[in-house]
């Protein structure tokens, strides 16, 4: 149910005039690396390849020119960084995503290629790539906004070879205009989840897909999401020196300077409210019968009726207007259709959302995210057979897609297919044991299937993780 979190979050945004033209015009370049097959490791890492592909797909949607590398050797990483450097122009946005093994040495963090020969700590500095050095070179090439997303806080296979070592990654000393996020706290490591995608990337993608969020807010929300989902066992680290606004999905935030904060304190943001019900026409507000009208009759003619409230058109929403203008220039812009569908659904305009998802899927019949989002939207409005077909197609295209399993579980729950719902929620929880919506949904399904005590336990655990989960499901029409 990925759209569920994405859409709910859109509701909390304050949308204002258009995004600064300079930020829209800036060239966006990204280098995405997923390294999984390290000969010194006991087995290939399960998460980096899938995570890097998902991140690359999302960044392409967001207007980035993306270079993707998988299982890169030292020479391959060097060439990839050189290609990135060569693209950068003054004022460009440059982003690095790295998933694999990272090692800190001499108070710097190093991204490790798959063919690194590491026996002593100096070998890290010889074969690894310093994050600080990479960011410095990107800055020297003139990039205005520099972003590094590093999912490398894993226990590495070389630490036992060092006489002394520091686990995890080190704080980065980066040039101004840089935003850095690690998947875990400084000098800490997180265990392999056993799934095919990391919790960090799952939460990051949910927030990147929310239109109009500033990048710092996107990462702050990701940090809160990971912390909450892991019950504080994993707490990502953020460092920012951004001096200008930047949004992954440019929308309708006003320009303005940002305060420099080398390590922002992120508050415990409560989960956003559930999505709205289908919009209803407003009832005109008339004066009470026992009070005189605001405009009393006169000798000049009949009384003037009191003004009636005007219901604003959803198409006046600034984000929707911007996306509609973009589609007027290019009706085949699948990314704009997908985004507008998300915003329509967040506003309760489900039929318009489905039309946009339909068009997006016609342009890209393999868009698993659009299938999942349309599945969720159809589930909310009760078109359960069509929703089931969408979820099945998403899972055919991407087996074990946790969000589609979660969505299909909701379809089955609303359809009265409790056993099928339990099976889907079980499968989702095997991939992500902290997926609160699947835990709560499974609890409801177990109760309906007669396992009342087991269901109550799931529901209690889900409510302990997210006290708003009951209201969230009520918004889907499930109690």
Tab-separated table of C-alpha atoms in Angstrom:
chain	number	residue	atom	x	y	z
A	1	UNK	CA	0.000	0.000	0.000
A	2	UNK	CA	2.789	2.435	-0.776
A	3	UNK	CA	0.468	5.070	-2.154
A	4	UNK	CA	-1.341	5.004	1.190
A	5	UNK	CA	1.580	6.596	2.997
A	6	UNK	CA	2.484	8.802	0.059
A	7	UNK	CA	-0.973	10.202	-0.356
A	8	UNK	CA	-1.686	10.750	3.302
A	9	UNK	CA	1.506	12.739	3.619
A	10	UNK	CA	0.482	14.991	0.726
A	11	UNK	CA	-2.506	16.150	2.739
A	12	UNK	CA	-0.314	17.704	5.404
A	13	UNK	CA	1.547	19.940	2.955
A	14	UNK	CA	0.990	23.659	2.722
A	15	UNK	CA	0.934	24.428	-0.982
A	16	UNK	CA	1.770	27.962	-2.097
A	17	UNK	CA	2.961	29.767	-5.239
A	18	UNK	CA	5.206	28.187	-7.764
A	19	UNK	CA	8.645	26.752	-7.197
A	20	UNK	CA	11.594	28.998	-8.019
A	21	UNK	CA	12.365	28.820	-11.767
A	22	UNK	CA	16.098	28.390	-11.135
A	23	UNK	CA	15.494	25.217	-9.167
A	24	UNK	CA	13.264	23.855	-11.910
A	25	UNK	CA	15.761	24.649	-14.623
A	26	UNK	CA	18.805	23.175	-12.906
A	27	UNK	CA	20.310	20.071	-14.481
A	28	UNK	CA	19.912	16.997	-12.278
A	29	UNK	CA	22.427	14.177	-12.399
A	30	UNK	CA	22.563	11.051	-10.273
A	31	UNK	CA	24.972	8.168	-9.892
A	32	UNK	CA	23.376	5.083	-8.364
A	33	UNK	CA	25.587	2.156	-7.323
A	34	UNK	CA	24.499	-1.182	-5.898
A	35	UNK	CA	27.355	-3.487	-4.889
A	36	UNK	CA	26.308	-6.933	-3.669
A	37	UNK	CA	28.854	-9.548	-4.750
A	38	UNK	CA	31.905	-9.146	-2.542
A	39	UNK	CA	34.175	-12.205	-2.672
A	40	UNK	CA	35.235	-11.733	0.961
A	41	UNK	CA	31.645	-11.855	2.217
A	42	UNK	CA	30.054	-15.165	3.135
A	43	UNK	CA	27.252	-14.597	0.628
A	44	UNK	CA	26.102	-11.848	-1.755
A	45	UNK	CA	24.109	-9.062	-0.151
A	46	UNK	CA	20.405	-9.363	-0.956
A	47	UNK	CA	19.356	-5.723	-0.879
A	48	UNK	CA	21.721	-3.456	-2.886
A	49	UNK	CA	20.778	-4.447	-6.443
A	50	UNK	CA	17.019	-4.204	-5.957
A	51	UNK	CA	17.381	-1.039	-3.885
A	52	UNK	CA	19.584	0.672	-6.458
A	53	UNK	CA	17.190	-0.188	-9.283
A	54	UNK	CA	14.207	1.141	-7.339
A	55	UNK	CA	16.048	4.353	-6.484
A	56	UNK	CA	17.189	4.794	-10.085
A	57	UNK	CA	13.652	4.358	-11.407
A	58	UNK	CA	12.337	6.928	-8.951
A	59	UNK	CA	15.033	9.498	-9.721
A	60	UNK	CA	14.332	9.142	-13.444
A	61	UNK	CA	10.704	9.968	-12.704
A	62	UNK	CA	11.904	13.052	-10.859
A	63	UNK	CA	13.841	14.464	-13.792
A	64	UNK	CA	17.340	13.171	-13.006
A	65	UNK	CA	19.703	11.880	-15.644
A	66	UNK	CA	20.714	8.616	-13.953
A	67	UNK	CA	23.794	6.453	-14.355
A	68	UNK	CA	23.351	3.042	-12.713
A	69	UNK	CA	26.190	0.707	-11.765
A	70	UNK	CA	25.896	-2.785	-10.302
A	71	UNK	CA	28.695	-4.786	-8.667
A	72	UNK	CA	31.305	-2.265	-9.760
A	73	UNK	CA	35.017	-2.916	-9.411
A	74	UNK	CA	37.391	-0.172	-8.383
A	75	UNK	CA	37.976	0.728	-12.026
A	76	UNK	CA	34.236	0.680	-12.671
A	77	UNK	CA	33.496	3.007	-9.761
A	78	UNK	CA	36.283	5.359	-10.793
A	79	UNK	CA	34.884	5.612	-14.324
A	80	UNK	CA	31.365	6.079	-13.003
A	81	UNK	CA	32.442	8.990	-10.797
A	82	UNK	CA	34.335	10.539	-13.714
A	83	UNK	CA	31.195	10.352	-15.852
A	84	UNK	CA	29.249	12.104	-13.112
A	85	UNK	CA	31.897	14.807	-12.758
A	86	UNK	CA	31.829	15.356	-16.520
A	87	UNK	CA	28.093	16.075	-16.554
A	88	UNK	CA	28.138	18.718	-13.854
A	89	UNK	CA	27.659	22.342	-14.805
A	90	UNK	CA	27.532	25.401	-12.544
A	91	UNK	CA	24.340	25.231	-10.520
A	92	UNK	CA	23.672	21.555	-11.258
A	93	UNK	CA	22.146	19.152	-8.777
A	94	UNK	CA	24.346	16.087	-8.206
A	95	UNK	CA	23.198	13.048	-6.249
A	96	UNK	CA	25.001	9.875	-5.205
A	97	UNK	CA	23.270	6.750	-3.950
A	98	UNK	CA	25.515	3.916	-2.777
A	99	UNK	CA	24.409	0.585	-1.335
A	100	UNK	CA	27.014	-1.984	-0.372
A	101	UNK	CA	29.798	-2.135	2.161
A	102	UNK	CA	31.199	1.022	3.689
A	103	UNK	CA	34.181	1.329	6.020
A	104	UNK	CA	35.404	4.266	8.079
A	105	UNK	CA	39.120	4.860	8.310
A	106	UNK	CA	41.032	7.832	9.633
A	107	UNK	CA	37.713	9.584	10.398
A	108	UNK	CA	36.464	9.313	6.830
A	109	UNK	CA	33.854	7.063	5.236
A	110	UNK	CA	34.791	4.946	2.227
A	111	UNK	CA	32.558	3.264	-0.349
A	112	UNK	CA	34.036	-0.121	-1.190
A	113	UNK	CA	34.148	-1.666	-4.700
A	114	UNK	CA	33.523	-5.389	-5.102
A	115	UNK	CA	37.140	-6.230	-5.969
A	116	UNK	CA	38.770	-4.399	-3.051
A	117	UNK	CA	41.733	-6.245	-1.534
A	118	UNK	CA	41.535	-5.225	2.099
A	119	UNK	CA	43.843	-6.805	4.680
A	120	UNK	CA	44.885	-3.794	6.693
A	121	UNK	CA	43.279	-0.452	7.406
A	122	UNK	CA	45.483	1.446	4.893
A	123	UNK	CA	44.037	-0.819	2.179
A	124	UNK	CA	40.662	0.829	2.800
A	125	UNK	CA	42.077	4.193	1.817
A	126	UNK	CA	43.855	2.685	-1.171
A	127	UNK	CA	40.937	0.712	-2.693
A	128	UNK	CA	37.906	2.554	-1.292
A	129	UNK	CA	36.379	5.831	-2.438
A	130	UNK	CA	36.229	8.594	0.151
A	131	UNK	CA	32.794	10.161	0.346
A	132	UNK	CA	34.351	13.469	1.380
A	133	UNK	CA	36.678	13.429	-1.627
A	134	UNK	CA	33.822	12.672	-4.022
A	135	UNK	CA	31.643	15.466	-2.615
A	136	UNK	CA	34.561	17.868	-2.745
A	137	UNK	CA	35.172	17.108	-6.426
A	138	UNK	CA	31.475	17.513	-7.236
A	139	UNK	CA	31.577	20.882	-5.490
A	140	UNK	CA	34.696	21.914	-7.379
A	141	UNK	CA	32.872	21.182	-10.640
A	142	UNK	CA	30.237	23.756	-9.683
A	143	UNK	CA	27.283	21.723	-8.425
A	144	UNK	CA	24.894	23.904	-6.457
A	145	UNK	CA	23.120	21.134	-4.566
A	146	UNK	CA	25.000	17.985	-3.560
A	147	UNK	CA	23.172	14.990	-2.075
A	148	UNK	CA	24.640	11.685	-0.848
A	149	UNK	CA	22.392	8.805	0.255
A	150	UNK	CA	24.571	6.055	1.691
A	151	UNK	CA	23.133	2.668	2.653
A	152	UNK	CA	26.362	1.056	3.753
A	153	UNK	CA	26.158	0.760	7.534
A	154	UNK	CA	26.674	-2.997	7.467
A	155	UNK	CA	29.102	-5.132	9.397
A	156	UNK	CA	31.835	-5.562	6.861
A	157	UNK	CA	33.816	-8.777	6.259
A	158	UNK	CA	37.215	-7.144	6.725
A	159	UNK	CA	36.988	-5.771	10.261
A	160	UNK	CA	38.420	-8.936	11.827
A	161	UNK	CA	41.619	-8.307	9.868
A	162	UNK	CA	42.268	-4.949	11.551
A	163	UNK	CA	44.004	-4.610	14.877
A	164	UNK	CA	41.587	-1.815	15.666
A	165	UNK	CA	38.566	-0.602	13.797
A	166	UNK	CA	35.517	1.588	14.119
A	167	UNK	CA	32.227	0.078	13.033
A	168	UNK	CA	29.844	1.883	10.714
A	169	UNK	CA	30.480	5.224	9.065
A	170	UNK	CA	32.107	8.465	10.168
A	171	UNK	CA	30.674	11.997	10.143
A	172	UNK	CA	31.310	13.738	6.855
A	173	UNK	CA	32.960	17.116	6.484
A	174	UNK	CA	31.263	18.313	3.323
A	175	UNK	CA	31.228	21.597	1.373
A	176	UNK	CA	28.364	24.055	1.722
A	177	UNK	CA	25.246	23.107	-0.164
A	178	UNK	CA	25.453	19.413	0.771
A	179	UNK	CA	22.862	17.034	2.203
A	180	UNK	CA	24.084	13.639	3.434
A	181	UNK	CA	22.092	10.753	4.867
A	182	UNK	CA	23.361	7.443	6.241
A	183	UNK	CA	20.997	4.521	6.735
A	184	UNK	CA	22.092	4.182	10.385
A	185	UNK	CA	23.648	6.218	13.157
A	186	UNK	CA	27.320	7.121	13.137
A	187	UNK	CA	29.688	4.275	14.029
A	188	UNK	CA	26.844	1.762	14.165
A	189	UNK	CA	25.856	-1.151	11.973
A	190	UNK	CA	22.520	-2.783	11.229
A	191	UNK	CA	21.939	-6.481	10.618
A	192	UNK	CA	20.827	-7.801	7.253
A	193	UNK	CA	17.019	-7.964	7.315
A	194	UNK	CA	16.964	-11.107	5.198
A	195	UNK	CA	14.624	-9.408	2.721
A	196	UNK	CA	15.356	-8.327	-0.817
A	197	UNK	CA	14.986	-4.602	-0.045
A	198	UNK	CA	16.184	-2.490	2.859
A	199	UNK	CA	13.913	-0.732	5.329
A	200	UNK	CA	15.884	2.462	4.726
A	201	UNK	CA	15.182	2.498	0.988
A	202	UNK	CA	11.545	1.520	1.438
A	203	UNK	CA	10.954	4.483	3.746
A	204	UNK	CA	13.063	6.816	1.600
A	205	UNK	CA	11.044	6.023	-1.519
A	206	UNK	CA	7.776	6.630	0.276
A	207	UNK	CA	8.873	10.149	1.180
A	208	UNK	CA	10.580	11.012	-2.123
A	209	UNK	CA	7.273	10.284	-3.840
A	210	UNK	CA	5.463	12.989	-1.865
A	211	UNK	CA	5.182	16.086	-4.074
A	212	UNK	CA	6.408	19.467	-2.831
A	213	UNK	CA	8.499	18.351	0.146
A	214	UNK	CA	11.799	20.101	0.532
A	215	UNK	CA	14.702	17.644	0.468
A	216	UNK	CA	15.570	18.154	4.130
A	217	UNK	CA	11.973	17.439	5.085
A	218	UNK	CA	11.961	14.343	2.874
A	219	UNK	CA	15.001	12.927	4.664
A	220	UNK	CA	13.755	13.974	8.103
A	221	UNK	CA	10.512	12.104	7.492
A	222	UNK	CA	12.494	9.114	6.255
A	223	UNK	CA	14.510	9.131	9.445
A	224	UNK	CA	11.361	9.216	11.549
A	225	UNK	CA	9.809	6.417	9.488
A	226	UNK	CA	12.828	4.128	9.783
A	227	UNK	CA	13.205	4.849	13.487
A	228	UNK	CA	9.563	4.136	14.183
A	229	UNK	CA	9.372	1.015	11.983
A	230	UNK	CA	12.506	-0.460	13.582
A	231	UNK	CA	11.427	0.499	17.116
A	232	UNK	CA	14.540	2.659	17.359
A	233	UNK	CA	16.880	-0.188	16.474
A	234	UNK	CA	17.885	1.728	13.332
A	235	UNK	CA	18.183	5.512	13.412
A	236	UNK	CA	19.502	7.126	10.218
A	237	UNK	CA	21.922	10.041	10.428
A	238	UNK	CA	21.522	13.303	8.525
A	239	UNK	CA	23.908	16.193	7.943
A	240	UNK	CA	22.886	19.295	6.017
A	241	UNK	CA	24.484	22.512	4.898
A	242	UNK	CA	21.954	23.328	2.166
A	243	UNK	CA	21.657	27.058	1.610
A	244	UNK	CA	18.791	26.927	-0.892
A	245	UNK	CA	15.516	25.093	-1.289
A	246	UNK	CA	15.532	21.850	-3.218
A	247	UNK	CA	12.735	19.353	-3.783
A	248	UNK	CA	13.021	15.911	-5.352
A	249	UNK	CA	9.653	16.603	-7.010
A	250	UNK	CA	9.484	20.344	-7.713
A	251	UNK	CA	6.087	21.675	-6.850
A	252	UNK	CA	4.633	24.646	-5.132
A	253	UNK	CA	6.829	25.681	-2.252
A	254	UNK	CA	7.934	29.327	-2.066
A	255	UNK	CA	11.623	30.146	-2.369
A	256	UNK	CA	13.536	31.186	0.682
A	257	UNK	CA	16.837	30.746	2.497
A	258	UNK	CA	17.338	27.716	4.698
A	259	UNK	CA	19.087	27.749	8.032
A	260	UNK	CA	22.385	25.916	8.075
A	261	UNK	CA	22.384	22.963	10.420
A	262	UNK	CA	25.181	20.474	10.402
A	263	UNK	CA	23.184	17.836	12.235
A	264	UNK	CA	19.518	18.751	12.587
A	265	UNK	CA	17.491	17.513	15.508
A	266	UNK	CA	14.470	15.761	14.060
A	267	UNK	CA	11.307	15.829	16.184
A	268	UNK	CA	9.142	12.800	16.678
A	269	UNK	CA	6.619	13.569	13.969
A	270	UNK	CA	3.319	11.767	14.558
A	271	UNK	CA	1.915	9.688	11.707
A	272	UNK	CA	-0.266	11.746	9.363
A	273	UNK	CA	-4.041	11.259	9.398
A	274	UNK	CA	-5.828	8.763	7.137
A	275	UNK	CA	-6.849	9.756	3.611
A	276	UNK	CA	-10.067	11.730	3.251
A	277	UNK	CA	-13.396	10.147	2.385
A	278	UNK	CA	-14.907	10.759	-1.021
A	279	UNK	CA	-15.620	14.488	-1.360
A	280	UNK	CA	-19.209	15.559	-0.719
A	281	UNK	CA	-20.977	18.654	-1.933
A	282	UNK	CA	-21.142	21.317	0.722
A	283	UNK	CA	-24.556	22.249	2.121
A	284	UNK	CA	-25.260	25.974	1.653
A	285	UNK	CA	-25.209	27.823	4.942
A	286	UNK	CA	-28.424	29.842	5.271
A	287	UNK	CA	-29.387	32.180	8.099
A	288	UNK	CA	-31.617	30.636	10.795
A	289	UNK	CA	-35.340	31.168	10.117
A	290	UNK	CA	-35.831	33.180	13.306
A	291	UNK	CA	-33.235	35.752	12.356
A	292	UNK	CA	-33.482	38.376	9.639
A	293	UNK	CA	-31.495	37.928	6.477
A	294	UNK	CA	-28.303	39.900	6.168
A	295	UNK	CA	-29.771	41.874	3.286
A	296	UNK	CA	-33.263	43.093	4.342
A	297	UNK	CA	-35.828	43.881	1.660
A	298	UNK	CA	-36.023	47.415	0.311
A	299	UNK	CA	-38.399	49.399	-1.835
A	300	UNK	CA	-36.021	49.027	-4.761
A	301	UNK	CA	-36.748	45.370	-5.438
A	302	UNK	CA	-36.650	41.859	-3.977
A	303	UNK	CA	-34.176	41.066	-1.216
A	304	UNK	CA	-30.682	40.063	-2.226
A	305	UNK	CA	-29.982	36.433	-1.226
A	306	UNK	CA	-27.055	35.850	1.129
A	307	UNK	CA	-23.812	34.867	-0.601
A	308	UNK	CA	-23.348	31.106	-0.992
A	309	UNK	CA	-20.025	29.438	-0.254
A	310	UNK	CA	-18.012	28.579	-3.311
A	311	UNK	CA	-16.475	25.126	-3.364
A	312	UNK	CA	-12.987	25.440	-4.871
A	313	UNK	CA	-12.229	23.332	-7.901
A	314	UNK	CA	-9.653	20.624	-7.330
A	315	UNK	CA	-8.000	21.681	-10.570
A	316	UNK	CA	-7.128	24.997	-8.903
A	317	UNK	CA	-4.680	23.143	-6.677
A	318	UNK	CA	-1.249	24.610	-7.569
A	319	UNK	CA	0.449	21.224	-7.917
A	320	UNK	CA	-2.303	19.840	-10.125
A	321	UNK	CA	-2.244	23.017	-12.241
A	322	UNK	CA	1.489	22.720	-12.739
A	323	UNK	CA	1.285	19.048	-13.709
A	324	UNK	CA	-1.641	19.773	-16.043
A	325	UNK	CA	0.398	22.486	-17.774
A	326	UNK	CA	3.262	20.019	-18.087
A	327	UNK	CA	0.905	17.486	-19.681
A	328	UNK	CA	-0.453	20.099	-22.069
A	329	UNK	CA	3.078	20.406	-23.456
A	330	UNK	CA	3.620	16.634	-23.481
A	331	UNK	CA	0.505	14.433	-23.102
A	332	UNK	CA	2.736	11.345	-23.009
A	333	UNK	CA	4.629	12.406	-19.887
A	334	UNK	CA	4.037	9.258	-17.840
A	335	UNK	CA	5.763	10.709	-14.794
A	336	UNK	CA	3.449	13.752	-14.716
A	337	UNK	CA	0.390	11.516	-15.121
A	338	UNK	CA	1.563	9.318	-12.260
A	339	UNK	CA	2.214	12.329	-10.006
A	340	UNK	CA	-1.086	13.983	-10.795
A	341	UNK	CA	-2.852	10.711	-10.080
A	342	UNK	CA	-1.236	10.646	-6.665
A	343	UNK	CA	-2.356	14.185	-5.868
A	344	UNK	CA	-5.888	13.555	-7.147
A	345	UNK	CA	-6.150	10.489	-4.932
A	346	UNK	CA	-4.816	12.431	-1.946
A	347	UNK	CA	-7.610	14.946	-2.436
A	348	UNK	CA	-10.265	12.231	-2.611
A	349	UNK	CA	-10.746	12.634	-6.391
A	350	UNK	CA	-10.399	8.906	-6.921
A	351	UNK	CA	-11.994	8.687	-10.377
A	352	UNK	CA	-9.590	11.331	-11.725
A	353	UNK	CA	-6.685	9.524	-10.063
A	354	UNK	CA	-7.639	6.249	-11.719
A	355	UNK	CA	-7.844	7.947	-15.133
A	356	UNK	CA	-4.293	9.232	-14.699
A	357	UNK	CA	-3.017	5.854	-13.533
A	358	UNK	CA	-4.775	4.288	-16.540
A	359	UNK	CA	-2.947	6.641	-18.885
A	360	UNK	CA	0.371	6.116	-17.102
A	361	UNK	CA	0.022	2.344	-17.451
A	362	UNK	CA	-0.891	2.622	-21.145
A	363	UNK	CA	2.363	4.484	-21.688
A	364	UNK	CA	4.359	2.063	-19.525
A	365	UNK	CA	2.631	-1.324	-19.158
A	366	UNK	CA	5.363	-2.476	-16.756
A	367	UNK	CA	4.964	0.349	-14.240
A	368	UNK	CA	4.511	-1.697	-11.064
A	369	UNK	CA	4.113	1.397	-8.909
A	370	UNK	CA	1.193	2.638	-11.011
A	371	UNK	CA	-0.472	-0.785	-10.824
A	372	UNK	CA	-0.059	-0.832	-7.057
A	373	UNK	CA	-1.337	2.715	-6.674
A	374	UNK	CA	-4.367	2.004	-8.867
A	375	UNK	CA	-4.983	-1.169	-6.867
A	376	UNK	CA	-5.017	0.831	-3.647
A	377	UNK	CA	-7.252	3.571	-5.055
A	378	UNK	CA	-9.742	1.061	-6.405
A	379	UNK	CA	-9.720	-0.724	-3.068
A	380	UNK	CA	-10.625	2.462	-1.205
A	381	UNK	CA	-13.643	3.117	-3.468
A	382	UNK	CA	-14.742	-0.526	-3.329
A	383	UNK	CA	-13.932	-1.652	-6.891
A	384	UNK	CA	-12.400	-4.791	-5.446
A	385	UNK	CA	-12.305	-7.080	-8.484
A	386	UNK	CA	-10.437	-4.505	-10.564
A	387	UNK	CA	-8.168	-3.774	-7.609
A	388	UNK	CA	-7.310	-7.456	-7.277
A	389	UNK	CA	-6.350	-7.636	-10.957
A	390	UNK	CA	-4.051	-4.630	-10.511
A	391	UNK	CA	-2.320	-6.075	-7.450
A	392	UNK	CA	-1.896	-9.433	-9.177
A	393	UNK	CA	-0.303	-7.737	-12.165
A	394	UNK	CA	2.058	-5.740	-9.930
A	395	UNK	CA	3.134	-8.972	-8.241
A	396	UNK	CA	3.543	-10.731	-11.569
A	397	UNK	CA	5.881	-7.969	-12.716
A	398	UNK	CA	7.714	-7.839	-9.390
A	399	UNK	CA	7.284	-10.970	-7.266
A	400	UNK	CA	7.419	-10.365	-3.523
A	401	UNK	CA	6.734	-6.643	-4.001
A	402	UNK	CA	5.962	-5.887	-0.363
A	403	UNK	CA	3.682	-2.897	-1.032
A	404	UNK	CA	1.564	-4.850	-3.500
A	405	UNK	CA	1.305	-7.758	-1.058
A	406	UNK	CA	0.150	-5.296	1.585
A	407	UNK	CA	-2.362	-3.746	-0.841
A	408	UNK	CA	-3.688	-7.123	-1.946
A	409	UNK	CA	-4.099	-8.091	1.681
A	410	UNK	CA	-6.376	-5.056	2.080
A	411	UNK	CA	-8.320	-6.063	-1.047
A	412	UNK	CA	-8.884	-9.546	0.343
A	413	UNK	CA	-9.775	-8.164	3.766
A	414	UNK	CA	-12.462	-5.898	2.305
A	415	UNK	CA	-13.665	-8.742	0.073
A	416	UNK	CA	-14.242	-11.024	3.036
A	417	UNK	CA	-11.459	-13.407	1.958
A	418	UNK	CA	-9.849	-13.635	5.384
A	419	UNK	CA	-7.595	-16.621	4.627
A	420	UNK	CA	-6.216	-14.964	1.488
A	421	UNK	CA	-5.701	-11.730	3.404
A	422	UNK	CA	-3.746	-13.567	6.106
A	423	UNK	CA	-1.557	-15.205	3.441
A	424	UNK	CA	-0.764	-11.841	1.813
A	425	UNK	CA	-0.078	-10.068	5.096
A	426	UNK	CA	2.089	-13.012	6.219
A	427	UNK	CA	4.138	-12.730	3.017
A	428	UNK	CA	4.556	-8.972	3.459
A	429	UNK	CA	5.626	-9.379	7.089
A	430	UNK	CA	8.221	-11.986	6.153
A	431	UNK	CA	9.823	-9.333	3.953
A	432	UNK	CA	9.333	-6.467	6.408
A	433	UNK	CA	8.410	-7.668	9.913
A	434	UNK	CA	7.771	-4.077	11.016
A	435	UNK	CA	5.143	-3.251	8.388
A	436	UNK	CA	2.438	-1.957	10.706
A	437	UNK	CA	-0.380	-1.952	8.155
A	438	UNK	CA	0.160	-5.639	7.400
A	439	UNK	CA	0.372	-6.499	11.092
A	440	UNK	CA	-2.888	-4.696	11.868
A	441	UNK	CA	-4.599	-6.047	8.768
A	442	UNK	CA	-3.537	-9.569	9.642
A	443	UNK	CA	-4.957	-9.100	13.128
A	444	UNK	CA	-8.343	-8.133	11.706
A	445	UNK	CA	-8.255	-11.023	9.240
A	446	UNK	CA	-7.378	-13.514	11.987
A	447	UNK	CA	-10.263	-12.313	14.104
A	448	UNK	CA	-12.656	-12.702	11.172
A	449	UNK	CA	-11.242	-16.162	10.534
A	450	UNK	CA	-11.967	-17.234	14.112
A	451	UNK	CA	-8.479	-16.856	15.647
A	452	UNK	CA	-9.603	-14.096	17.985
A	453	UNK	CA	-6.736	-14.249	20.487
A	454	UNK	CA	-4.052	-14.285	17.781
A	455	UNK	CA	-5.773	-11.410	16.030
A	456	UNK	CA	-5.942	-9.363	19.210
A	457	UNK	CA	-2.205	-9.875	19.713
A	458	UNK	CA	-1.402	-8.633	16.196
A	459	UNK	CA	-3.700	-5.652	16.641
A	460	UNK	CA	-2.189	-4.765	20.011
A	461	UNK	CA	1.347	-4.959	18.608
A	462	UNK	CA	0.396	-2.826	15.603
A	463	UNK	CA	-1.249	-0.194	17.797
A	464	UNK	CA	1.841	-0.109	20.016
A	465	UNK	CA	3.955	0.618	16.924
A	466	UNK	CA	1.513	3.145	15.450
A	467	UNK	CA	-1.357	4.418	17.649
A	468	UNK	CA	-3.087	5.928	14.593
A	469	UNK	CA	-3.346	2.666	12.673
A	470	UNK	CA	-7.014	2.183	13.677
A	471	UNK	CA	-8.017	5.569	12.228
A	472	UNK	CA	-5.945	4.848	9.158
A	473	UNK	CA	-7.834	1.638	8.391
A	474	UNK	CA	-11.139	3.347	9.171
A	475	UNK	CA	-10.273	5.727	6.353
A	476	UNK	CA	-10.138	2.710	4.046
A	477	UNK	CA	-13.580	1.613	5.197
A	478	UNK	CA	-12.200	-1.222	7.354
A	479	UNK	CA	-13.018	-1.551	11.042
